[in-house]
The first five atom37 places (N, CA, C, CB, O) and aatype in JSON, in Angstrom:
{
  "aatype": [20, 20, 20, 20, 20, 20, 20, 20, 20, 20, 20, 20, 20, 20, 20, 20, 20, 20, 20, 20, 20, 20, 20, 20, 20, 20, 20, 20, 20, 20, 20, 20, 20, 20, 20, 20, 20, 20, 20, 20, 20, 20, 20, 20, 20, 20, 20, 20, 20, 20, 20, 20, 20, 20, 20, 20, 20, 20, 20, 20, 20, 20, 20, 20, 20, 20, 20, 20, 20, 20, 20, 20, 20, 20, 20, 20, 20, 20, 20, 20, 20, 20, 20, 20, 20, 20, 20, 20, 20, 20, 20, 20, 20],
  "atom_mask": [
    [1, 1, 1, 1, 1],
    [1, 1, 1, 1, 1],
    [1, 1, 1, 1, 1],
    [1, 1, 1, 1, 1],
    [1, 1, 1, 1, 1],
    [1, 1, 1, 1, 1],
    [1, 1, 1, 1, 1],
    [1, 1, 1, 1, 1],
    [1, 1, 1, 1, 1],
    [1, 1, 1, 1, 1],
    [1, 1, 1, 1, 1],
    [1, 1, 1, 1, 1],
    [1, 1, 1, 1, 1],
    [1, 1, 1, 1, 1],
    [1, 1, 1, 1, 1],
    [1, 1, 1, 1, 1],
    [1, 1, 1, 1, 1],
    [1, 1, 1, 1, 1],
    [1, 1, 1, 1, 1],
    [1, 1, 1, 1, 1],
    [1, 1, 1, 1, 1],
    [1, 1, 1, 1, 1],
    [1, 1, 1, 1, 1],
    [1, 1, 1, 1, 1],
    [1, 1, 1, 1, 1],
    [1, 1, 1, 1, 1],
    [1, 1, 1, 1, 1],
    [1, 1, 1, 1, 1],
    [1, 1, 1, 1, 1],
    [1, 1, 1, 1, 1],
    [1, 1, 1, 1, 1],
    [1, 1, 1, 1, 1],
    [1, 1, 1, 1, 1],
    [1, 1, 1, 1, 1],
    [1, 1, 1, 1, 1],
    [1, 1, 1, 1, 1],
    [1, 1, 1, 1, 1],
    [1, 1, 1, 1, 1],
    [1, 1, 1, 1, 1],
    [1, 1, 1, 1, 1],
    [1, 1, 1, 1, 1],
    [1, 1, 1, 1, 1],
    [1, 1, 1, 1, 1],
    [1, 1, 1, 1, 1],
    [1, 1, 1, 1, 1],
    [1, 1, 1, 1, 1],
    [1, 1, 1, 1, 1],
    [1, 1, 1, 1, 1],
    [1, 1, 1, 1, 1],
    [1, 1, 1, 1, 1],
    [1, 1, 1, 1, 1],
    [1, 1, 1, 1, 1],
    [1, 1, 1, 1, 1],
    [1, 1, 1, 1, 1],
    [1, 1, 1, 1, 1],
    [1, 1, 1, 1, 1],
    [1, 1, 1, 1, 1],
    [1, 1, 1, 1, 1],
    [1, 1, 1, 1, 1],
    [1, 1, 1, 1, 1],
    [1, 1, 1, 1, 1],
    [1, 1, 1, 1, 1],
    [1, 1, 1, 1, 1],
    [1, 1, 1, 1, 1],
    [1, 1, 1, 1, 1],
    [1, 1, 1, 1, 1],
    [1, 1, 1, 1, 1],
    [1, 1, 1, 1, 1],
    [1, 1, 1, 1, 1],
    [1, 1, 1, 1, 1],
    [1, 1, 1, 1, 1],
    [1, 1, 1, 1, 1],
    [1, 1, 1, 1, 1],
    [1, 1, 1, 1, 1],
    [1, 1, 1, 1, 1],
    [1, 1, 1, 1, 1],
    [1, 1, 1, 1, 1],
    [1, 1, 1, 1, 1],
    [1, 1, 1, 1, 1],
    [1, 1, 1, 1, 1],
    [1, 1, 1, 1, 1],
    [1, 1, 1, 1, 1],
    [1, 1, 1, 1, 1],
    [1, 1, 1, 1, 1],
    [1, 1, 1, 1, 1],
    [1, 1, 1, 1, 1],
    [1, 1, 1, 1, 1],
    [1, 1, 1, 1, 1],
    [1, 1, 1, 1, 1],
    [1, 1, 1, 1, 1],
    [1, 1, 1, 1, 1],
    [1, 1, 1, 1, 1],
    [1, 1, 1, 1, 1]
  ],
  "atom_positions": [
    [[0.84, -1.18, 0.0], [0.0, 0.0, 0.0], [0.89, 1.25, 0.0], [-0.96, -0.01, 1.22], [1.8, 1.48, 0.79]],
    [[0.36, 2.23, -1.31], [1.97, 3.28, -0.9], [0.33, 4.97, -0.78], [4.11, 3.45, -3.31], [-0.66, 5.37, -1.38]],
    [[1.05, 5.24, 0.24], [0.37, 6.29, 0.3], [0.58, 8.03, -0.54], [0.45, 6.28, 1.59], [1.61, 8.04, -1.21]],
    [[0.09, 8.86, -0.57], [0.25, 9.94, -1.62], [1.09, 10.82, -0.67], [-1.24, 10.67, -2.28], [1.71, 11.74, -1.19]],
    [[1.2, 10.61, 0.89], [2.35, 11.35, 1.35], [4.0, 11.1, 1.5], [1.98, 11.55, 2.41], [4.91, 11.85, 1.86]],
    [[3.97, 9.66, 1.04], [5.12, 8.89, 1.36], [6.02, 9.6, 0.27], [4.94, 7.15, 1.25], [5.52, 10.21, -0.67]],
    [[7.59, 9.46, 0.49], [8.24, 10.25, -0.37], [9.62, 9.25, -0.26], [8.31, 11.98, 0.09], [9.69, 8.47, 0.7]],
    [[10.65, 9.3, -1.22], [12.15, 8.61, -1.04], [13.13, 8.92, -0.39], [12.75, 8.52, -1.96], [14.01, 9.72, -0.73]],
    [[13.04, 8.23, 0.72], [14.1, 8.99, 1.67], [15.18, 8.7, 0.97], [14.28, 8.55, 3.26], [15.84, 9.73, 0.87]],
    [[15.58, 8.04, 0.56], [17.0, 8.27, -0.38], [17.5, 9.22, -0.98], [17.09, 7.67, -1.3], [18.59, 9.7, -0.67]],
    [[16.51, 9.77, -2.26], [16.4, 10.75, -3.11], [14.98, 11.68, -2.73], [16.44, 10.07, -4.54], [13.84, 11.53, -3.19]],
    [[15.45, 12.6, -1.82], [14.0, 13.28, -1.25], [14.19, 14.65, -2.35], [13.96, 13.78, 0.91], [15.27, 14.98, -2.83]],
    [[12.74, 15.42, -2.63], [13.25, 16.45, -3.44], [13.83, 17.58, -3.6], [12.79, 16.65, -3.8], [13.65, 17.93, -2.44]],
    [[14.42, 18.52, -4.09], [15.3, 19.41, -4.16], [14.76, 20.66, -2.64], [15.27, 20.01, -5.94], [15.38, 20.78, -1.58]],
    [[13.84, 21.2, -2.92], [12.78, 21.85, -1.73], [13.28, 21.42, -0.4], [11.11, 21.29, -1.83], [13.76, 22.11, 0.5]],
    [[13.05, 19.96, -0.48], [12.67, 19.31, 1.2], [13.83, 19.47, 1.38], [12.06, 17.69, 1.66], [14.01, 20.32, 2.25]],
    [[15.34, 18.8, 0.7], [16.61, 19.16, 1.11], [16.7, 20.6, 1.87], [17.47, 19.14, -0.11], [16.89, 20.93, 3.04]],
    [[16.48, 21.2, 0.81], [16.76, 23.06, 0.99], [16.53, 23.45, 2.48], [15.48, 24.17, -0.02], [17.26, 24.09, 3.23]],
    [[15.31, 22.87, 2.69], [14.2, 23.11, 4.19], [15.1, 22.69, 5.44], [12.53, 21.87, 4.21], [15.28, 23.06, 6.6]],
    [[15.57, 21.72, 4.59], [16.04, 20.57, 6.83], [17.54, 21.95, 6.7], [17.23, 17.18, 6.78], [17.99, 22.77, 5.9]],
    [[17.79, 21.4, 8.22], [18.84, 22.28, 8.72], [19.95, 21.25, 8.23], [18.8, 22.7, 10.48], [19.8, 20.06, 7.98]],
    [[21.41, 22.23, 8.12], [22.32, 21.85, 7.62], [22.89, 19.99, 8.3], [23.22, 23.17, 7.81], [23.5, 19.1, 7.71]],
    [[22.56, 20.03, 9.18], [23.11, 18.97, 9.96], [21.82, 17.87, 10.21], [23.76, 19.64, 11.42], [21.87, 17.09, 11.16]],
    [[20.83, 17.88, 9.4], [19.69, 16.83, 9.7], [19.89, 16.34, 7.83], [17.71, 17.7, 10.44], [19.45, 15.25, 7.48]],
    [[20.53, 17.23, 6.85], [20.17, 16.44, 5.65], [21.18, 15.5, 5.76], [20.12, 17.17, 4.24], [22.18, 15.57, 6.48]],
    [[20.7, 14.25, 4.67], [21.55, 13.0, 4.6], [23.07, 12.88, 4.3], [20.99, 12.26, 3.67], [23.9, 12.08, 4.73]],
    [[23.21, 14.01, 3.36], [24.67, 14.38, 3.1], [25.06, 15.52, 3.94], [24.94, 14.74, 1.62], [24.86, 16.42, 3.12]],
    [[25.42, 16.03, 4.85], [26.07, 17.22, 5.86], [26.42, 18.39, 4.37], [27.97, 16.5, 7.05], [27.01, 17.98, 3.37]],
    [[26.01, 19.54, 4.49], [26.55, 20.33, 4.05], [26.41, 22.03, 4.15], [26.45, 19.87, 3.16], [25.27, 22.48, 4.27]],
    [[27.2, 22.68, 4.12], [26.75, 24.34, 5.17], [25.65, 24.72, 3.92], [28.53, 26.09, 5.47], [25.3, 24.15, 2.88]],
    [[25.32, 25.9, 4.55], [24.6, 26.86, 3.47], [25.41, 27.97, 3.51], [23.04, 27.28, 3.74], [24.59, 28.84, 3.22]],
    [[26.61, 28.6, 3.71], [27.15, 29.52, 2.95], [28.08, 29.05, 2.35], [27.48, 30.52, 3.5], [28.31, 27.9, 1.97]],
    [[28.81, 30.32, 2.24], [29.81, 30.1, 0.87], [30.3, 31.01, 0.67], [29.37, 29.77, -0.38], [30.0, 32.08, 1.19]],
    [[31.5, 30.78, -0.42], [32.44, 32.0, -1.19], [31.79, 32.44, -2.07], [33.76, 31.68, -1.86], [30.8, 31.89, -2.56]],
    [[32.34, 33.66, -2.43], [31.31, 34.27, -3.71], [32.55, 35.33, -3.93], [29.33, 35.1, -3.24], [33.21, 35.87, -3.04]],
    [[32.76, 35.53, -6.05], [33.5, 36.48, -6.54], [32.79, 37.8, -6.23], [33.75, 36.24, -7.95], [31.56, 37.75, -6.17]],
    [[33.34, 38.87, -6.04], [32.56, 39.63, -5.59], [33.65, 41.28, -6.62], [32.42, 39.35, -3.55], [34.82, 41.59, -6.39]],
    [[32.61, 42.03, -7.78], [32.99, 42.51, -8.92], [32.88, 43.81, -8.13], [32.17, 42.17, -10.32], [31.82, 43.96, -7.52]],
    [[33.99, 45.01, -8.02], [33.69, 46.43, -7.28], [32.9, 47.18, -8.51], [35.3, 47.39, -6.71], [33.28, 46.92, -9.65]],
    [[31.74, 48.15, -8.32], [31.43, 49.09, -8.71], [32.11, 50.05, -9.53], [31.12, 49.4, -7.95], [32.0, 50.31, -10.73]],
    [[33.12, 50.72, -8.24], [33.74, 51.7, -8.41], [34.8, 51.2, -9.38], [34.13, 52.28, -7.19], [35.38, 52.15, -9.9]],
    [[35.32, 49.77, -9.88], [36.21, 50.22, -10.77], [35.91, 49.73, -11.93], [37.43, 49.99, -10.49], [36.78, 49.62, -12.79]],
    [[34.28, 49.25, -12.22], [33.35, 49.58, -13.42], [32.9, 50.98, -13.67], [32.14, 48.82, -13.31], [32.83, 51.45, -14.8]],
    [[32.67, 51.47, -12.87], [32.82, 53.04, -13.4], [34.18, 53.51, -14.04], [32.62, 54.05, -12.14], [34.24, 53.97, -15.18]],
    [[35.31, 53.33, -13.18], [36.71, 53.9, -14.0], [36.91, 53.88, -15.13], [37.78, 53.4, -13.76], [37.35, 54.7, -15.94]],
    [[36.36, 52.27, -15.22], [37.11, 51.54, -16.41], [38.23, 50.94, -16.65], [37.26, 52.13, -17.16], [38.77, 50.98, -17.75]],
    [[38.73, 50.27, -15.58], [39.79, 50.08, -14.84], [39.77, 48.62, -15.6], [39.7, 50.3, -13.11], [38.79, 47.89, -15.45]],
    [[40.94, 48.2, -16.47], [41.16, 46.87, -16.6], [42.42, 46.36, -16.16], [40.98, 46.53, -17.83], [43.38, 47.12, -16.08]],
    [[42.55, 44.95, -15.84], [41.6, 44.42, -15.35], [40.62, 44.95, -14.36], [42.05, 43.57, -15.01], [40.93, 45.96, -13.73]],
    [[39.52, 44.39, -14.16], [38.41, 44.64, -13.43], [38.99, 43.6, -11.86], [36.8, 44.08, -14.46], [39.36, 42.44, -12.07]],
    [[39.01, 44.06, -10.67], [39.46, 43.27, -9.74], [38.31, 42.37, -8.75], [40.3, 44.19, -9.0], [37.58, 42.95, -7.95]],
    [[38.3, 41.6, -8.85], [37.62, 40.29, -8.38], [37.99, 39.97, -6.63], [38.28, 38.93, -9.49], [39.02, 39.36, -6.36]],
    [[37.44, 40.24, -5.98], [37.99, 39.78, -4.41], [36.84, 39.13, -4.11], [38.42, 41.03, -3.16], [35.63, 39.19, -4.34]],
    [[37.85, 38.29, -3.34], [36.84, 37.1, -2.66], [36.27, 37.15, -1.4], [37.47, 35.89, -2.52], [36.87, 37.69, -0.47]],
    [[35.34, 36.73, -1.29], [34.5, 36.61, -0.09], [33.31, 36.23, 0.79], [34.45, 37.15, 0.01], [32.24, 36.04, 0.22]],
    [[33.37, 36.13, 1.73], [32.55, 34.9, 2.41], [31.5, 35.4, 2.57], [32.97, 34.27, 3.7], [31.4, 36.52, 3.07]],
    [[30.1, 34.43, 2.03], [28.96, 35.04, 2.83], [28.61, 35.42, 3.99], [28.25, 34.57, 2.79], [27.8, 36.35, 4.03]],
    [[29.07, 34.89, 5.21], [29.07, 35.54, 6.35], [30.23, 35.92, 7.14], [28.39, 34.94, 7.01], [30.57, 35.44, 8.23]],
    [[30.84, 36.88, 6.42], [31.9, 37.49, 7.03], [31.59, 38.91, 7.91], [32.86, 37.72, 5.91], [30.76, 39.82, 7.86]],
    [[32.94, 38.5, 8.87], [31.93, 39.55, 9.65], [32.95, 40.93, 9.93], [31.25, 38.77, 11.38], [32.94, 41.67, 10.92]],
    [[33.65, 41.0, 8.97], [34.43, 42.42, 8.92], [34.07, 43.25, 7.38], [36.3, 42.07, 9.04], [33.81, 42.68, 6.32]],
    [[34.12, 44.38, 7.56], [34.15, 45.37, 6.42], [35.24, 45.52, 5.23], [34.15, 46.58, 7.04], [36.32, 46.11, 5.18]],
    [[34.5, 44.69, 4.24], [35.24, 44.75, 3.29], [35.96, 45.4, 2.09], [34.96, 44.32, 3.13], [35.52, 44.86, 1.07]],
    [[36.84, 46.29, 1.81], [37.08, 47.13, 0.68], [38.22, 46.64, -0.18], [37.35, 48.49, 1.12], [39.17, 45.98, 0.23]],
    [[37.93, 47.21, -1.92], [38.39, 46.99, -2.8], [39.96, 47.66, -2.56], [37.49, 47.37, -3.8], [40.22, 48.66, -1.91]],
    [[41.02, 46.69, -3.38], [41.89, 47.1, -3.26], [42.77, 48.21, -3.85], [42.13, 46.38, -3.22], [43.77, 48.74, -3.37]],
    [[42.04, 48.45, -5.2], [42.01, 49.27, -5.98], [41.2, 51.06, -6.02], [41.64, 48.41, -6.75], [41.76, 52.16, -6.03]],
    [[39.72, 50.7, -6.06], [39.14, 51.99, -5.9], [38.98, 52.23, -4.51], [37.88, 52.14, -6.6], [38.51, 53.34, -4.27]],
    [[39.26, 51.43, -3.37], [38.71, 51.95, -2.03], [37.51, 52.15, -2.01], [39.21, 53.07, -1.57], [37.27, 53.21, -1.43]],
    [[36.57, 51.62, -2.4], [34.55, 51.11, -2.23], [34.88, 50.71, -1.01], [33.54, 49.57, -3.38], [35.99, 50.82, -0.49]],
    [[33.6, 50.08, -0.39], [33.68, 49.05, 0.73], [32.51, 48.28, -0.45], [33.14, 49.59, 2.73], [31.61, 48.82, -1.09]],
    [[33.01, 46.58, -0.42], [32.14, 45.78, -1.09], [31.32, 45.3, -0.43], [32.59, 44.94, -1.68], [30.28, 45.05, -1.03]],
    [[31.38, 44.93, 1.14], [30.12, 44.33, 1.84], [30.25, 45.18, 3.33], [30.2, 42.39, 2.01], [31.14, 45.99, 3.57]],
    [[29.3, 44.86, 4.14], [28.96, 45.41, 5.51], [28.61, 44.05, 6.28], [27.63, 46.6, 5.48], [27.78, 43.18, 6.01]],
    [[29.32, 44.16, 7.09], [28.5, 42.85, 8.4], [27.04, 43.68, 8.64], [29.64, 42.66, 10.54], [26.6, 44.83, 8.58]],
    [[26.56, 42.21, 8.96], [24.97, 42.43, 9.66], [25.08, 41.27, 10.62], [23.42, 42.25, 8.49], [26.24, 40.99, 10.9]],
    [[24.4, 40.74, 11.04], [23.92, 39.84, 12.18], [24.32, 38.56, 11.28], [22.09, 40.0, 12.75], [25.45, 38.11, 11.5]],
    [[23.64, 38.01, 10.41], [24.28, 36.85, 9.6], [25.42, 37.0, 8.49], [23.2, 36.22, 8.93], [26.62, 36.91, 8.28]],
    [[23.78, 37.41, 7.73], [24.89, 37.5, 6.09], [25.86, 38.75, 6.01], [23.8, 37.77, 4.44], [25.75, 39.4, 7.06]],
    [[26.63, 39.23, 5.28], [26.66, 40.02, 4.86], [26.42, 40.57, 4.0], [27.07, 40.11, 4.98], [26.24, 39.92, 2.97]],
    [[26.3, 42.11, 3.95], [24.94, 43.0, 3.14], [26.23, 43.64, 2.02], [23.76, 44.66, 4.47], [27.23, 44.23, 2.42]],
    [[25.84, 43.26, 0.11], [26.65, 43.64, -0.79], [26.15, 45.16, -0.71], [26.58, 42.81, -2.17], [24.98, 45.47, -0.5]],
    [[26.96, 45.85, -0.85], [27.17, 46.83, -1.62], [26.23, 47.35, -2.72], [28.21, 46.55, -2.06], [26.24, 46.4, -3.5]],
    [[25.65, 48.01, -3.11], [24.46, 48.34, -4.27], [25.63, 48.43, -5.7], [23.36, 50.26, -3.88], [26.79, 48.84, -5.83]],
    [[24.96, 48.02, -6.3], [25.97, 47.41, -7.88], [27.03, 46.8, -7.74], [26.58, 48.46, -8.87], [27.76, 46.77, -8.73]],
    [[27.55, 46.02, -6.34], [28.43, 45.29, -6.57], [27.22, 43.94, -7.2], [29.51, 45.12, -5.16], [26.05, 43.67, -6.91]],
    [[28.54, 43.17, -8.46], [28.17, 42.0, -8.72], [29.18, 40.89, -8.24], [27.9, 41.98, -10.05], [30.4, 40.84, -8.11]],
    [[27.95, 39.86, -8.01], [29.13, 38.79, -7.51], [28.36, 37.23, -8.05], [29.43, 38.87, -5.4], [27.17, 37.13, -8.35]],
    [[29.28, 36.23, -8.07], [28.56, 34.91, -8.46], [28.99, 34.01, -7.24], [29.05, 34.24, -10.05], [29.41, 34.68, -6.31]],
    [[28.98, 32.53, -7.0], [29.44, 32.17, -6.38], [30.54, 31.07, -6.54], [28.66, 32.12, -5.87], [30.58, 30.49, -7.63]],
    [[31.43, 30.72, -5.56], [32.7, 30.6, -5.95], [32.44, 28.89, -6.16], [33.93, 31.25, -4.76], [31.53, 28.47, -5.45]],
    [[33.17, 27.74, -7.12], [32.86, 26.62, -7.05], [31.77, 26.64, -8.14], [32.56, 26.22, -5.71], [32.39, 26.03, -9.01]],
    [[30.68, 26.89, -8.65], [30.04, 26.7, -9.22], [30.18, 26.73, -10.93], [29.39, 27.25, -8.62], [29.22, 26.44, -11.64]]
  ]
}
């Protein structure tokens, strides 16, 4: 008898993973991460190369470019908060 709530604990779906806390899914894995993180200020210049610094989603110091002197992120309580037109992707992917 298989019921319409039953689901594969093996292969449960992408969602339900997302949901459990880092340390209850089947494979252990954090939810932050590195991320390239692109300054503003030296897309305005025009500055090539364009400088790329790295950095942690929850870092908890104030970060600035080495080049234009921006600050790229701000601590907050968890994450940290980008910068308005900084672009960034994430690192590994």
């Amino acid at each position: 008898m298989v019921l319409p709530n039953d689901i594969d604990l093996l292969n449960p779906p992408a969602e339900i993973k997302k949901r459990k806390h880092k340390l209850k899914r089947l494979v252990q894995s954090p939810n932050s991460f590195f991320m390239d993180v692109e300054c503003q200020g030296c897309l305005n210049m025009k500055v090539l190369p364009t400088f790329i610094t790295t950095v942690f989603r929850h870092s908890q110091a104030v970060l600035v470019c080495g080049n234009s002197r921006t600050v790229l992120c701000q601590p907050t309580g968890g994450r940290a908060k980008l910068t308005e037109g900084s672009f960034f992707r994430r690192k590994g992917d």
